Amino acid sequence: MARGKPVTPHLPPVILYFCSHLRGRLWLQVVVGLVLGVVVGLLLSPDVDFVAHAPAEQIAAWLALPGRLFIAAIKFVVVPLIAAAVILGVAAGGTIAQLRKLGAGIVIYFLMTTSAAVALGSAMSYLIQPGEFVERPDATTEASGQRNIWDSGEPKKPTTVPQAIVGFIPENPYETLVAGDMLDIVIAAVIFGIALTALPIRNRRPILDLLESTQTASMVIVMWVMRFAPLAVFGLLAQTTARVGISAITGVAAYVMTVFFGLLGLFAMYLLLIAIFGRLSPILFIRDIREVILMAFSTSSSAATMPLTLRTAEEKLGVSPQVARFVVPLGTTINMDGTALYQAAAAIFLAQVYGVDIGVQGILVVLLTSIGASIGTPGTPGVGVVVLATILASVGIPEAGIALILGVDRIIDMVRTVINVTGDLTASVMMGRFLSHRFPQRKR
Ligand code: ASP
């Protein structure tokens, strides 16, 4: 038999052209995985009834396996990466005065954007009145427990304010690393990083070298894992679509649209900030961050997306490493504008459904608790809805209402996670500009 000539399959030229276009374009491969995942998921969903329920669940679970492995692998590097990135960002980031400026600037910025988000979320619910479109359910219905692909655990028990303030200081930094509590890791890393700045360079250097190697090795693992992103996205989307189907959305479509419009408004606000203060073209910004957007959408986890967010901020958006390594991990942990908007919108929607008049005081409580809750919400899938229960309880809305929105929560979670990570990237560009005279930015 003649050898040497590669056998070209007889595929239509359009498909061949498309396949050649996919090569080297990870974001496009992820989009293809996403679309195919939704199509396969729909075929497995109860709406289409193509496959019986039990085998469909099994198939979906197997399809999602690469995605679960993908998230597990990223999760594997998140703790060392956050710890190393924040310590390096702080310790290599200049003088204490500069750090103070960066720290104060970013906290004020986060509070302002989160407040804008909750205001927008509640305004949308008041404007559209999605509660009018839903029949009032039985308030005693139990909210069914939701299992997540990255189990989020229970929210912490409420404590008094002094206890909460003391609780901000992690008791044991090693235990903090083992427990993997993001906020504690960031706080411990900031304290340690500031302490390092007080050391003479001779004593500081070895530990900075060690941390730099830790960070680089973590990013190498992320690069390996990212190659499997299209397959992971395909499986995760297939499973989510197979579970949710289309019929779950129709009952609460007005609520879903209300939250989506709000999130879209927030996205527009980021683009405006990027154009006016960041002096970047919004189109270029979207192009630069498209892989992060796709990753956040598919994993529903800003923590799992964090390594990619960090790399994008530094390499594509040209934010100086000192700023990006401080703002991105901190933002991933405490800046969740999408979650805050959704929590406020959902609380007011459920008040409308149950006919609870929460009054002006109630609205203020919802706004403030949504801001606080989004800060304390870890960047993992589905946690926002668990924390929402606390907000509902604080204004007397039946917590059972959560059962009403649980069916569509995964879809909303995907979109709010996109907004959460876009908010972090916007923040790092803004802070980079604000402090560009101190931390020079890279040319894009
Ligand atoms: N999934 C969201 C995130 O990781 C958190 C949430 O709102 O549930 O950013």
GROMACS .gro file of C-alpha atoms and ligand atoms in nm:
model
  453
    1MET     CA    1   0.000   0.000   0.000
    2ALA     CA    2   0.127   0.348  -0.086
    3ARG     CA    3   0.241   0.534   0.222
    4GLY     CA    4   0.309   0.894   0.310
    5LYS     CA    5   0.010   1.083   0.177
    6PRO     CA    6  -0.222   1.188   0.462
    7VAL     CA    7  -0.579   1.074   0.414
    8THR     CA    8  -0.809   1.378   0.405
    9PRO     CA    9  -1.160   1.292   0.519
   10HIS     CA   10  -1.431   1.395   0.273
   11LEU     CA   11  -1.585   1.670   0.479
   12PRO     CA   12  -1.772   1.967   0.335
   13PRO     CA   13  -1.534   2.262   0.274
   14VAL     CA   14  -1.725   2.479   0.524
   15ILE     CA   15  -1.652   2.231   0.804
   16LEU     CA   16  -1.288   2.195   0.698
   17TYR     CA   17  -1.251   2.573   0.695
   18PHE     CA   18  -1.416   2.597   1.037
   19CYS     CA   19  -1.190   2.325   1.181
   20SER     CA   20  -0.879   2.503   1.052
   21HIS     CA   21  -1.011   2.821   1.216
   22LEU     CA   22  -1.045   2.646   1.553
   23ARG     CA   23  -0.674   2.564   1.570
   24GLY     CA   24  -0.497   2.785   1.824
   25ARG     CA   25  -0.816   2.968   1.922
   26LEU     CA   26  -0.902   2.839   2.266
   27TRP     CA   27  -1.195   3.074   2.317
   28LEU     CA   28  -1.359   2.953   1.995
   29GLN     CA   29  -1.307   2.590   2.095
   30VAL     CA   30  -1.473   2.672   2.428
   31VAL     CA   31  -1.767   2.835   2.247
   32VAL     CA   32  -1.808   2.521   2.032
   33GLY     CA   33  -1.794   2.305   2.348
   34LEU     CA   34  -2.055   2.530   2.508
   35VAL     CA   35  -2.299   2.515   2.215
   36LEU     CA   36  -2.260   2.140   2.169
   37GLY     CA   37  -2.303   2.093   2.545
   38VAL     CA   38  -2.634   2.283   2.542
   39VAL     CA   39  -2.758   2.083   2.240
   40VAL     CA   40  -2.668   1.747   2.394
   41GLY     CA   41  -2.808   1.860   2.730
   42LEU     CA   42  -3.138   1.955   2.571
   43LEU     CA   43  -3.161   1.611   2.410
   44LEU     CA   44  -3.114   1.458   2.755
   45SER     CA   45  -3.353   1.697   2.934
   46PRO     CA   46  -3.704   1.597   3.044
   47ASP     CA   47  -3.847   1.859   2.803
   48VAL     CA   48  -3.738   1.664   2.498
   49ASP     CA   49  -3.786   1.321   2.657
   50PHE     CA   50  -3.550   1.160   2.409
   51VAL     CA   51  -3.388   0.946   2.680
   52ALA     CA   52  -3.557   0.818   3.000
   53HIS     CA   53  -3.484   1.019   3.315
   54ALA     CA   54  -3.255   0.774   3.501
   55PRO     CA   55  -3.021   0.686   3.210
   56ALA     CA   56  -3.018   1.054   3.106
   57GLU     CA   57  -2.891   1.147   3.456
   58GLN     CA   58  -2.622   0.879   3.428
   59ILE     CA   59  -2.509   0.991   3.083
   60ALA     CA   60  -2.502   1.355   3.195
   61ALA     CA   61  -2.293   1.261   3.501
   62TRP     CA   62  -2.037   1.085   3.280
   63LEU     CA   63  -2.032   1.371   3.032
   64ALA     CA   64  -1.962   1.611   3.318
   65LEU     CA   65  -1.671   1.402   3.447
   66PRO     CA   66  -1.397   1.587   3.250
   67GLY     CA   67  -1.545   1.916   3.372
   68ARG     CA   68  -1.539   1.800   3.733
   69LEU     CA   69  -1.178   1.687   3.693
   70PHE     CA   70  -1.100   2.023   3.533
   71ILE     CA   71  -1.244   2.216   3.828
   72ALA     CA   72  -1.073   1.985   4.078
   73ALA     CA   73  -0.739   2.046   3.905
   74ILE     CA   74  -0.781   2.424   3.911
   75LYS     CA   75  -0.897   2.411   4.270
   76PHE     CA   76  -0.574   2.224   4.343
   77VAL     CA   77  -0.367   2.534   4.262
   78VAL     CA   78  -0.598   2.809   4.384
   79VAL     CA   79  -0.484   2.816   4.749
   80PRO     CA   80  -0.105   2.827   4.684
   81LEU     CA   81  -0.165   3.067   4.397
   82ILE     CA   82  -0.374   3.314   4.598
   83ALA     CA   83  -0.135   3.303   4.893
   84ALA     CA   84   0.174   3.350   4.673
   85ALA     CA   85   0.014   3.615   4.450
   86VAL     CA   86  -0.112   3.831   4.735
   87ILE     CA   87   0.212   3.812   4.939
   88LEU     CA   88   0.414   3.894   4.627
   89GLY     CA   89   0.174   4.171   4.527
   90VAL     CA   90   0.205   4.330   4.871
   91ALA     CA   91   0.571   4.260   4.952
   92ALA     CA   92   0.704   4.353   4.609
   93GLY     CA   93   0.454   4.633   4.567
   94GLY     CA   94   0.647   4.925   4.700
   95THR     CA   95   0.633   5.125   5.019
   96ILE     CA   96   0.378   5.100   5.298
   97ALA     CA   97   0.235   5.438   5.194
   98GLN     CA   98   0.178   5.315   4.837
   99LEU     CA   99   0.016   4.998   4.966
  100ARG     CA  100  -0.211   5.196   5.192
  101LYS     CA  101  -0.320   5.401   4.895
  102LEU     CA  102  -0.386   5.090   4.687
  103GLY     CA  103  -0.570   4.918   4.974
  104ALA     CA  104  -0.788   5.217   5.059
  105GLY     CA  105  -0.856   5.291   4.692
  106ILE     CA  106  -0.968   4.938   4.614
  107VAL     CA  107  -1.193   4.900   4.919
  108ILE     CA  108  -1.370   5.230   4.840
  109TYR     CA  109  -1.404   5.129   4.476
  110PHE     CA  110  -1.548   4.785   4.566
  111LEU     CA  111  -1.800   4.940   4.805
  112MET     CA  112  -1.911   5.193   4.544
  113THR     CA  113  -1.962   4.939   4.264
  114THR     CA  114  -2.134   4.688   4.495
  115SER     CA  115  -2.371   4.962   4.616
  116ALA     CA  116  -2.447   5.055   4.255
  117ALA     CA  117  -2.514   4.686   4.185
  118VAL     CA  118  -2.767   4.638   4.466
  119ALA     CA  119  -2.936   4.967   4.379
  120LEU     CA  120  -2.968   4.853   4.018
  121GLY     CA  121  -3.095   4.507   4.120
  122SER     CA  122  -3.369   4.641   4.343
  123ALA     CA  123  -3.462   4.914   4.094
  124MET     CA  124  -3.510   4.649   3.824
  125SER     CA  125  -3.736   4.443   4.050
  126TYR     CA  126  -3.945   4.748   4.136
  127LEU     CA  127  -3.964   4.854   3.774
  128ILE     CA  128  -4.054   4.519   3.616
  129GLN     CA  129  -4.246   4.380   3.917
  130PRO     CA  130  -4.164   4.015   3.830
  131GLY     CA  131  -4.358   3.898   4.139
  132GLU     CA  132  -4.683   3.991   3.961
  133PHE     CA  133  -4.628   3.714   3.708
  134VAL     CA  134  -4.607   3.431   3.961
  135GLU     CA  135  -4.873   3.253   4.167
  136ARG     CA  136  -4.810   3.268   4.540
  137PRO     CA  137  -4.677   2.929   4.653
  138ASP     CA  138  -4.738   2.758   4.986
  139ALA     CA  139  -4.505   2.933   5.231
  140THR     CA  140  -4.437   2.609   5.416
  141THR     CA  141  -4.279   2.437   5.115
  142GLU     CA  142  -3.932   2.317   5.202
  143ALA     CA  143  -3.653   2.456   4.991
  144SER     CA  144  -3.492   2.151   4.841
  145GLY     CA  145  -3.119   2.126   4.907
  146GLN     CA  146  -2.902   2.192   4.605
  147ARG     CA  147  -2.581   2.004   4.545
  148ASN     CA  148  -2.307   2.188   4.371
  149ILE     CA  149  -2.027   2.077   4.145
  150TRP     CA  150  -1.795   2.252   4.388
  151ASP     CA  151  -1.963   2.200   4.720
  152SER     CA  152  -1.996   2.529   4.896
  153GLY     CA  153  -2.071   2.421   5.250
  154GLU     CA  154  -2.303   2.601   5.488
  155PRO     CA  155  -2.285   2.974   5.554
  156LYS     CA  156  -2.120   3.064   5.883
  157LYS     CA  157  -2.335   3.095   6.194
  158PRO     CA  158  -2.426   3.455   6.277
  159THR     CA  159  -2.201   3.617   6.536
  160THR     CA  160  -2.208   3.947   6.721
  161VAL     CA  161  -2.031   4.242   6.558
  162PRO     CA  162  -1.732   4.244   6.802
  163GLN     CA  163  -1.694   3.868   6.752
  164ALA     CA  164  -1.705   3.916   6.376
  165ILE     CA  165  -1.437   4.188   6.393
  166VAL     CA  166  -1.205   3.966   6.600
  167GLY     CA  167  -1.284   3.679   6.361
  168PHE     CA  168  -1.130   3.879   6.075
  169ILE     CA  169  -0.782   3.793   6.203
  170PRO     CA  170  -0.709   3.430   6.112
  171GLU     CA  171  -0.604   3.239   6.424
  172ASN     CA  172  -0.351   3.015   6.257
  173PRO     CA  173  -0.222   3.091   5.907
  174TYR     CA  174  -0.133   2.727   5.840
  175GLU     CA  175  -0.480   2.614   5.939
  176THR     CA  176  -0.618   2.890   5.715
  177LEU     CA  177  -0.429   2.748   5.418
  178VAL     CA  178  -0.550   2.395   5.493
  179ALA     CA  179  -0.912   2.505   5.541
  180GLY     CA  180  -0.898   2.699   5.213
  181ASP     CA  181  -1.112   2.992   5.334
  182MET     CA  182  -1.039   3.254   5.068
  183LEU     CA  183  -1.103   3.565   5.275
  184ASP     CA  184  -0.884   3.439   5.559
  185ILE     CA  185  -0.607   3.349   5.315
  186VAL     CA  186  -0.613   3.697   5.161
  187ILE     CA  187  -0.608   3.864   5.506
  188ALA     CA  188  -0.323   3.640   5.632
  189ALA     CA  189  -0.127   3.698   5.309
  190VAL     CA  190  -0.170   4.077   5.329
  191ILE     CA  191  -0.045   4.080   5.692
  192PHE     CA  192   0.252   3.861   5.603
  193GLY     CA  193   0.331   4.062   5.289
  194ILE     CA  194   0.331   4.392   5.482
  195ALA     CA  195   0.563   4.238   5.744
  196LEU     CA  196   0.803   4.131   5.469
  197THR     CA  197   0.833   4.488   5.344
  198ALA     CA  198   0.990   4.575   5.679
  199LEU     CA  199   1.277   4.329   5.626
  200PRO     CA  200   1.609   4.415   5.462
  201ILE     CA  201   1.615   4.297   5.101
  202ARG     CA  202   1.874   4.026   5.190
  203ASN     CA  203   1.623   3.856   5.423
  204ARG     CA  204   1.323   3.919   5.204
  205ARG     CA  205   1.470   3.781   4.880
  206PRO     CA  206   1.470   3.405   4.957
  207ILE     CA  207   1.104   3.396   5.050
  208LEU     CA  208   1.006   3.609   4.752
  209ASP     CA  209   1.201   3.370   4.525
  210LEU     CA  210   1.018   3.074   4.678
  211LEU     CA  211   0.680   3.242   4.631
  212GLU     CA  212   0.762   3.341   4.272
  213SER     CA  213   0.845   2.979   4.192
  214THR     CA  214   0.523   2.864   4.363
  215GLN     CA  215   0.323   3.108   4.155
  216THR     CA  216   0.494   3.012   3.830
  217ALA     CA  217   0.450   2.639   3.897
  218SER     CA  218   0.081   2.694   3.976
  219MET     CA  219   0.037   2.882   3.648
  220VAL     CA  220   0.209   2.599   3.459
  221ILE     CA  221  -0.052   2.359   3.600
  222VAL     CA  222  -0.327   2.601   3.498
  223MET     CA  223  -0.187   2.610   3.142
  224TRP     CA  224  -0.193   2.229   3.124
  225VAL     CA  225  -0.548   2.216   3.252
  226MET     CA  226  -0.672   2.492   3.022
  227ARG     CA  227  -0.606   2.272   2.718
  228PHE     CA  228  -0.898   2.058   2.830
  229ALA     CA  229  -1.130   2.356   2.880
  230PRO     CA  230  -1.345   2.292   2.567
  231LEU     CA  231  -1.415   1.933   2.672
  232ALA     CA  232  -1.482   2.040   3.030
  233VAL     CA  233  -1.720   2.314   2.920
  234PHE     CA  234  -1.904   2.074   2.689
  235GLY     CA  235  -1.971   1.825   2.972
  236LEU     CA  236  -2.061   2.084   3.237
  237LEU     CA  237  -2.305   2.257   3.006
  238ALA     CA  238  -2.458   1.927   2.893
  239GLN     CA  239  -2.524   1.827   3.255
  240THR     CA  240  -2.662   2.165   3.358
  241THR     CA  241  -2.894   2.185   3.057
  242ALA     CA  242  -3.008   1.824   3.105
  243ARG     CA  243  -3.101   1.903   3.465
  244VAL     CA  244  -3.259   2.243   3.419
  245GLY     CA  245  -3.427   2.199   3.080
  246ILE     CA  246  -3.637   2.479   2.940
  247SER     CA  247  -3.961   2.428   3.131
  248ALA     CA  248  -3.796   2.533   3.462
  249ILE     CA  249  -3.743   2.881   3.319
  250THR     CA  250  -4.089   2.949   3.179
  251GLY     CA  251  -4.265   2.974   3.520
  252VAL     CA  252  -4.030   3.240   3.652
  253ALA     CA  253  -3.927   3.392   3.318
  254ALA     CA  254  -4.008   3.746   3.433
  255TYR     CA  255  -3.778   3.706   3.734
  256VAL     CA  256  -3.496   3.561   3.521
  257MET     CA  257  -3.530   3.849   3.273
  258THR     CA  258  -3.530   4.106   3.556
  259VAL     CA  259  -3.200   3.972   3.691
  260PHE     CA  260  -3.051   3.941   3.341
  261PHE     CA  261  -3.142   4.302   3.253
  262GLY     CA  262  -2.985   4.418   3.578
  263LEU     CA  263  -2.667   4.219   3.511
  264LEU     CA  264  -2.655   4.355   3.158
  265GLY     CA  265  -2.683   4.709   3.298
  266LEU     CA  266  -2.392   4.636   3.529
  267PHE     CA  267  -2.186   4.505   3.240
  268ALA     CA  268  -2.259   4.825   3.049
  269MET     CA  269  -2.149   5.025   3.354
  270TYR     CA  270  -1.813   4.840   3.356
  271LEU     CA  271  -1.762   4.911   2.987
  272LEU     CA  272  -1.833   5.276   3.050
  273LEU     CA  273  -1.578   5.286   3.333
  274ILE     CA  274  -1.326   5.107   3.112
  275ALA     CA  275  -1.380   5.357   2.829
  276ILE     CA  276  -1.386   5.675   3.039
  277PHE     CA  277  -1.136   5.609   3.318
  278GLY     CA  278  -0.946   5.306   3.189
  279ARG     CA  279  -0.902   5.471   2.847
  280LEU     CA  280  -0.946   5.134   2.676
  281SER     CA  281  -1.177   5.049   2.391
  282PRO     CA  282  -1.470   4.843   2.532
  283ILE     CA  283  -1.458   4.619   2.223
  284LEU     CA  284  -1.089   4.542   2.278
  285PHE     CA  285  -1.155   4.490   2.648
  286ILE     CA  286  -1.426   4.230   2.571
  287ARG     CA  287  -1.195   4.061   2.319
  288ASP     CA  288  -0.914   4.043   2.575
  289ILE     CA  289  -1.129   3.897   2.849
  290ARG     CA  290  -1.344   3.660   2.640
  291GLU     CA  291  -1.174   3.344   2.771
  292VAL     CA  292  -1.231   3.457   3.129
  293ILE     CA  293  -1.598   3.525   3.051
  294LEU     CA  294  -1.643   3.181   2.898
  295MET     CA  295  -1.466   3.012   3.186
  296ALA     CA  296  -1.673   3.193   3.449
  297PHE     CA  297  -1.993   3.111   3.259
  298SER     CA  298  -1.910   2.741   3.233
  299THR     CA  299  -1.773   2.680   3.582
  300SER     CA  300  -1.999   2.924   3.775
  301SER     CA  301  -1.704   2.985   4.000
  302SER     CA  302  -1.500   3.303   4.022
  303ALA     CA  303  -1.248   3.117   4.243
  304ALA     CA  304  -1.191   2.849   3.978
  305THR     CA  305  -1.158   3.123   3.716
  306MET     CA  306  -0.917   3.327   3.931
  307PRO     CA  307  -0.589   3.194   3.785
  308LEU     CA  308  -0.707   3.285   3.435
  309THR     CA  309  -0.842   3.622   3.553
  310LEU     CA  310  -0.503   3.705   3.701
  311ARG     CA  311  -0.314   3.604   3.389
  312THR     CA  312  -0.552   3.803   3.169
  313ALA     CA  313  -0.519   4.116   3.385
  314GLU     CA  314  -0.139   4.103   3.366
  315GLU     CA  315  -0.074   3.971   3.018
  316LYS     CA  316  -0.366   4.096   2.810
  317LEU     CA  317  -0.487   4.408   2.989
  318GLY     CA  318  -0.133   4.515   3.080
  319VAL     CA  319  -0.211   4.582   3.447
  320SER     CA  320   0.110   4.598   3.652
  321PRO     CA  321   0.168   4.271   3.846
  322GLN     CA  322   0.177   4.454   4.180
  323VAL     CA  323  -0.174   4.587   4.124
  324ALA     CA  324  -0.320   4.276   3.957
  325ARG     CA  325  -0.183   4.035   4.219
  326PHE     CA  326  -0.345   4.239   4.492
  327VAL     CA  327  -0.674   4.337   4.327
  328VAL     CA  328  -0.771   4.011   4.151
  329PRO     CA  329  -0.741   3.770   4.448
  330LEU     CA  330  -0.901   4.026   4.680
  331GLY     CA  331  -1.176   4.098   4.426
  332THR     CA  332  -1.243   3.728   4.370
  333THR     CA  333  -1.302   3.701   4.742
  334ILE     CA  334  -1.493   4.014   4.836
  335ASN     CA  335  -1.610   4.186   4.518
  336MET     CA  336  -1.920   4.012   4.388
  337ASP     CA  337  -2.132   4.273   4.219
  338GLY     CA  338  -2.331   4.020   4.015
  339THR     CA  339  -2.415   3.823   4.329
  340ALA     CA  340  -2.511   4.139   4.519
  341LEU     CA  341  -2.740   4.256   4.237
  342TYR     CA  342  -2.908   3.917   4.213
  343GLN     CA  343  -2.958   3.890   4.590
  344ALA     CA  344  -3.129   4.229   4.610
  345ALA     CA  345  -3.343   4.159   4.300
  346ALA     CA  346  -3.442   3.811   4.425
  347ALA     CA  347  -3.531   3.935   4.775
  348ILE     CA  348  -3.761   4.206   4.637
  349PHE     CA  349  -3.910   3.962   4.384
  350LEU     CA  350  -3.996   3.716   4.663
  351ALA     CA  351  -4.143   3.998   4.876
  352GLN     CA  352  -4.372   4.075   4.582
  353VAL     CA  353  -4.466   3.707   4.540
  354TYR     CA  354  -4.559   3.667   4.907
  355GLY     CA  355  -4.719   4.010   4.927
  356VAL     CA  356  -4.483   4.115   5.209
  357ASP     CA  357  -4.456   4.493   5.239
  358ILE     CA  358  -4.100   4.535   5.359
  359GLY     CA  359  -4.121   4.916   5.368
  360VAL     CA  360  -3.836   5.162   5.329
  361GLN     CA  361  -3.658   5.020   5.631
  362GLY     CA  362  -3.683   4.669   5.483
  363ILE     CA  363  -3.542   4.792   5.152
  364LEU     CA  364  -3.246   4.944   5.334
  365VAL     CA  365  -3.190   4.618   5.523
  366VAL     CA  366  -3.203   4.425   5.193
  367LEU     CA  367  -2.954   4.665   5.033
  368LEU     CA  368  -2.711   4.657   5.324
  369THR     CA  369  -2.732   4.282   5.382
  370SER     CA  370  -2.686   4.219   5.009
  371ILE     CA  371  -2.369   4.427   5.011
  372GLY     CA  372  -2.242   4.248   5.323
  373ALA     CA  373  -2.348   3.904   5.204
  374SER     CA  374  -2.180   3.941   4.866
  375ILE     CA  375  -1.855   4.027   5.046
  376GLY     CA  376  -1.879   3.713   5.257
  377THR     CA  377  -1.996   3.484   4.973
  378PRO     CA  378  -1.718   3.251   4.855
  379GLY     CA  379  -1.662   3.239   4.479
  380THR     CA  380  -1.808   2.894   4.426
  381PRO     CA  381  -2.118   2.776   4.243
  382GLY     CA  382  -2.459   2.824   4.394
  383VAL     CA  383  -2.351   2.986   4.721
  384GLY     CA  384  -2.532   3.309   4.642
  385VAL     CA  385  -2.868   3.136   4.681
  386VAL     CA  386  -2.771   2.981   5.017
  387VAL     CA  387  -2.670   3.321   5.151
  388LEU     CA  388  -2.995   3.469   5.012
  389ALA     CA  389  -3.183   3.273   5.281
  390THR     CA  390  -3.019   3.490   5.549
  391ILE     CA  391  -3.124   3.808   5.369
  392LEU     CA  392  -3.484   3.687   5.337
  393ALA     CA  393  -3.498   3.596   5.704
  394SER     CA  394  -3.377   3.943   5.804
  395VAL     CA  395  -3.684   4.113   5.647
  396GLY     CA  396  -3.948   3.848   5.716
  397ILE     CA  397  -3.985   3.700   5.368
  398PRO     CA  398  -4.054   3.321   5.383
  399GLU     CA  399  -3.729   3.138   5.315
  400ALA     CA  400  -3.931   2.865   5.145
  401GLY     CA  401  -3.955   3.108   4.852
  402ILE     CA  402  -3.609   2.991   4.758
  403ALA     CA  403  -3.768   2.670   4.627
  404LEU     CA  404  -3.937   2.887   4.364
  405ILE     CA  405  -3.612   3.020   4.220
  406LEU     CA  406  -3.386   2.722   4.281
  407GLY     CA  407  -3.470   2.560   3.948
  408VAL     CA  408  -3.327   2.853   3.754
  409ASP     CA  409  -3.054   2.945   3.996
  410ARG     CA  410  -2.782   2.763   3.808
  411ILE     CA  411  -2.847   2.965   3.492
  412ILE     CA  412  -2.848   3.292   3.684
  413ASP     CA  413  -2.536   3.175   3.870
  414MET     CA  414  -2.349   3.136   3.540
  415VAL     CA  415  -2.431   3.490   3.434
  416ARG     CA  416  -2.372   3.653   3.773
  417THR     CA  417  -2.032   3.481   3.793
  418VAL     CA  418  -1.941   3.639   3.456
  419ILE     CA  419  -2.030   3.977   3.602
  420ASN     CA  420  -1.833   3.904   3.921
  421VAL     CA  421  -1.512   3.832   3.730
  422THR     CA  422  -1.567   4.119   3.483
  423GLY     CA  423  -1.601   4.345   3.788
  424ASP     CA  424  -1.264   4.222   3.919
  425LEU     CA  425  -1.096   4.282   3.584
  426THR     CA  426  -1.251   4.628   3.557
  427ALA     CA  427  -1.129   4.703   3.909
  428SER     CA  428  -0.774   4.600   3.826
  429VAL     CA  429  -0.770   4.820   3.513
  430MET     CA  430  -0.912   5.114   3.710
  431MET     CA  431  -0.666   5.072   3.997
  432GLY     CA  432  -0.382   5.028   3.746
  433ARG     CA  433  -0.471   5.365   3.590
  434PHE     CA  434  -0.527   5.533   3.924
  435LEU     CA  435  -0.180   5.428   4.044
  436SER     CA  436  -0.002   5.423   3.707
  437HIS     CA  437   0.251   5.682   3.824
  438ARG     CA  438   0.357   5.446   4.104
  439PHE     CA  439   0.311   5.104   3.943
  440PRO     CA  440   0.392   5.141   3.572
  441GLN     CA  441   0.160   4.951   3.341
  442ARG     CA  442   0.278   4.729   3.064
  443LYS     CA  443   0.229   4.835   2.702
  444ARG     CA  444  -0.061   4.641   2.551
  445ASP     N1  445  -2.099   3.150   4.172
  445ASP     C1  446  -2.069   3.282   4.216
  445ASP     C2  447  -1.920   3.307   4.196
  445ASP     O1  448  -1.841   3.215   4.205
  445ASP     C3  449  -2.108   3.306   4.358
  445ASP     C4  450  -2.259   3.303   4.370
  445ASP     O2  451  -2.322   3.408   4.347
  445ASP     O3  452  -2.316   3.197   4.395
  445ASP     O4  453  -1.879   3.416   4.171
   0.00000   0.00000   0.00000
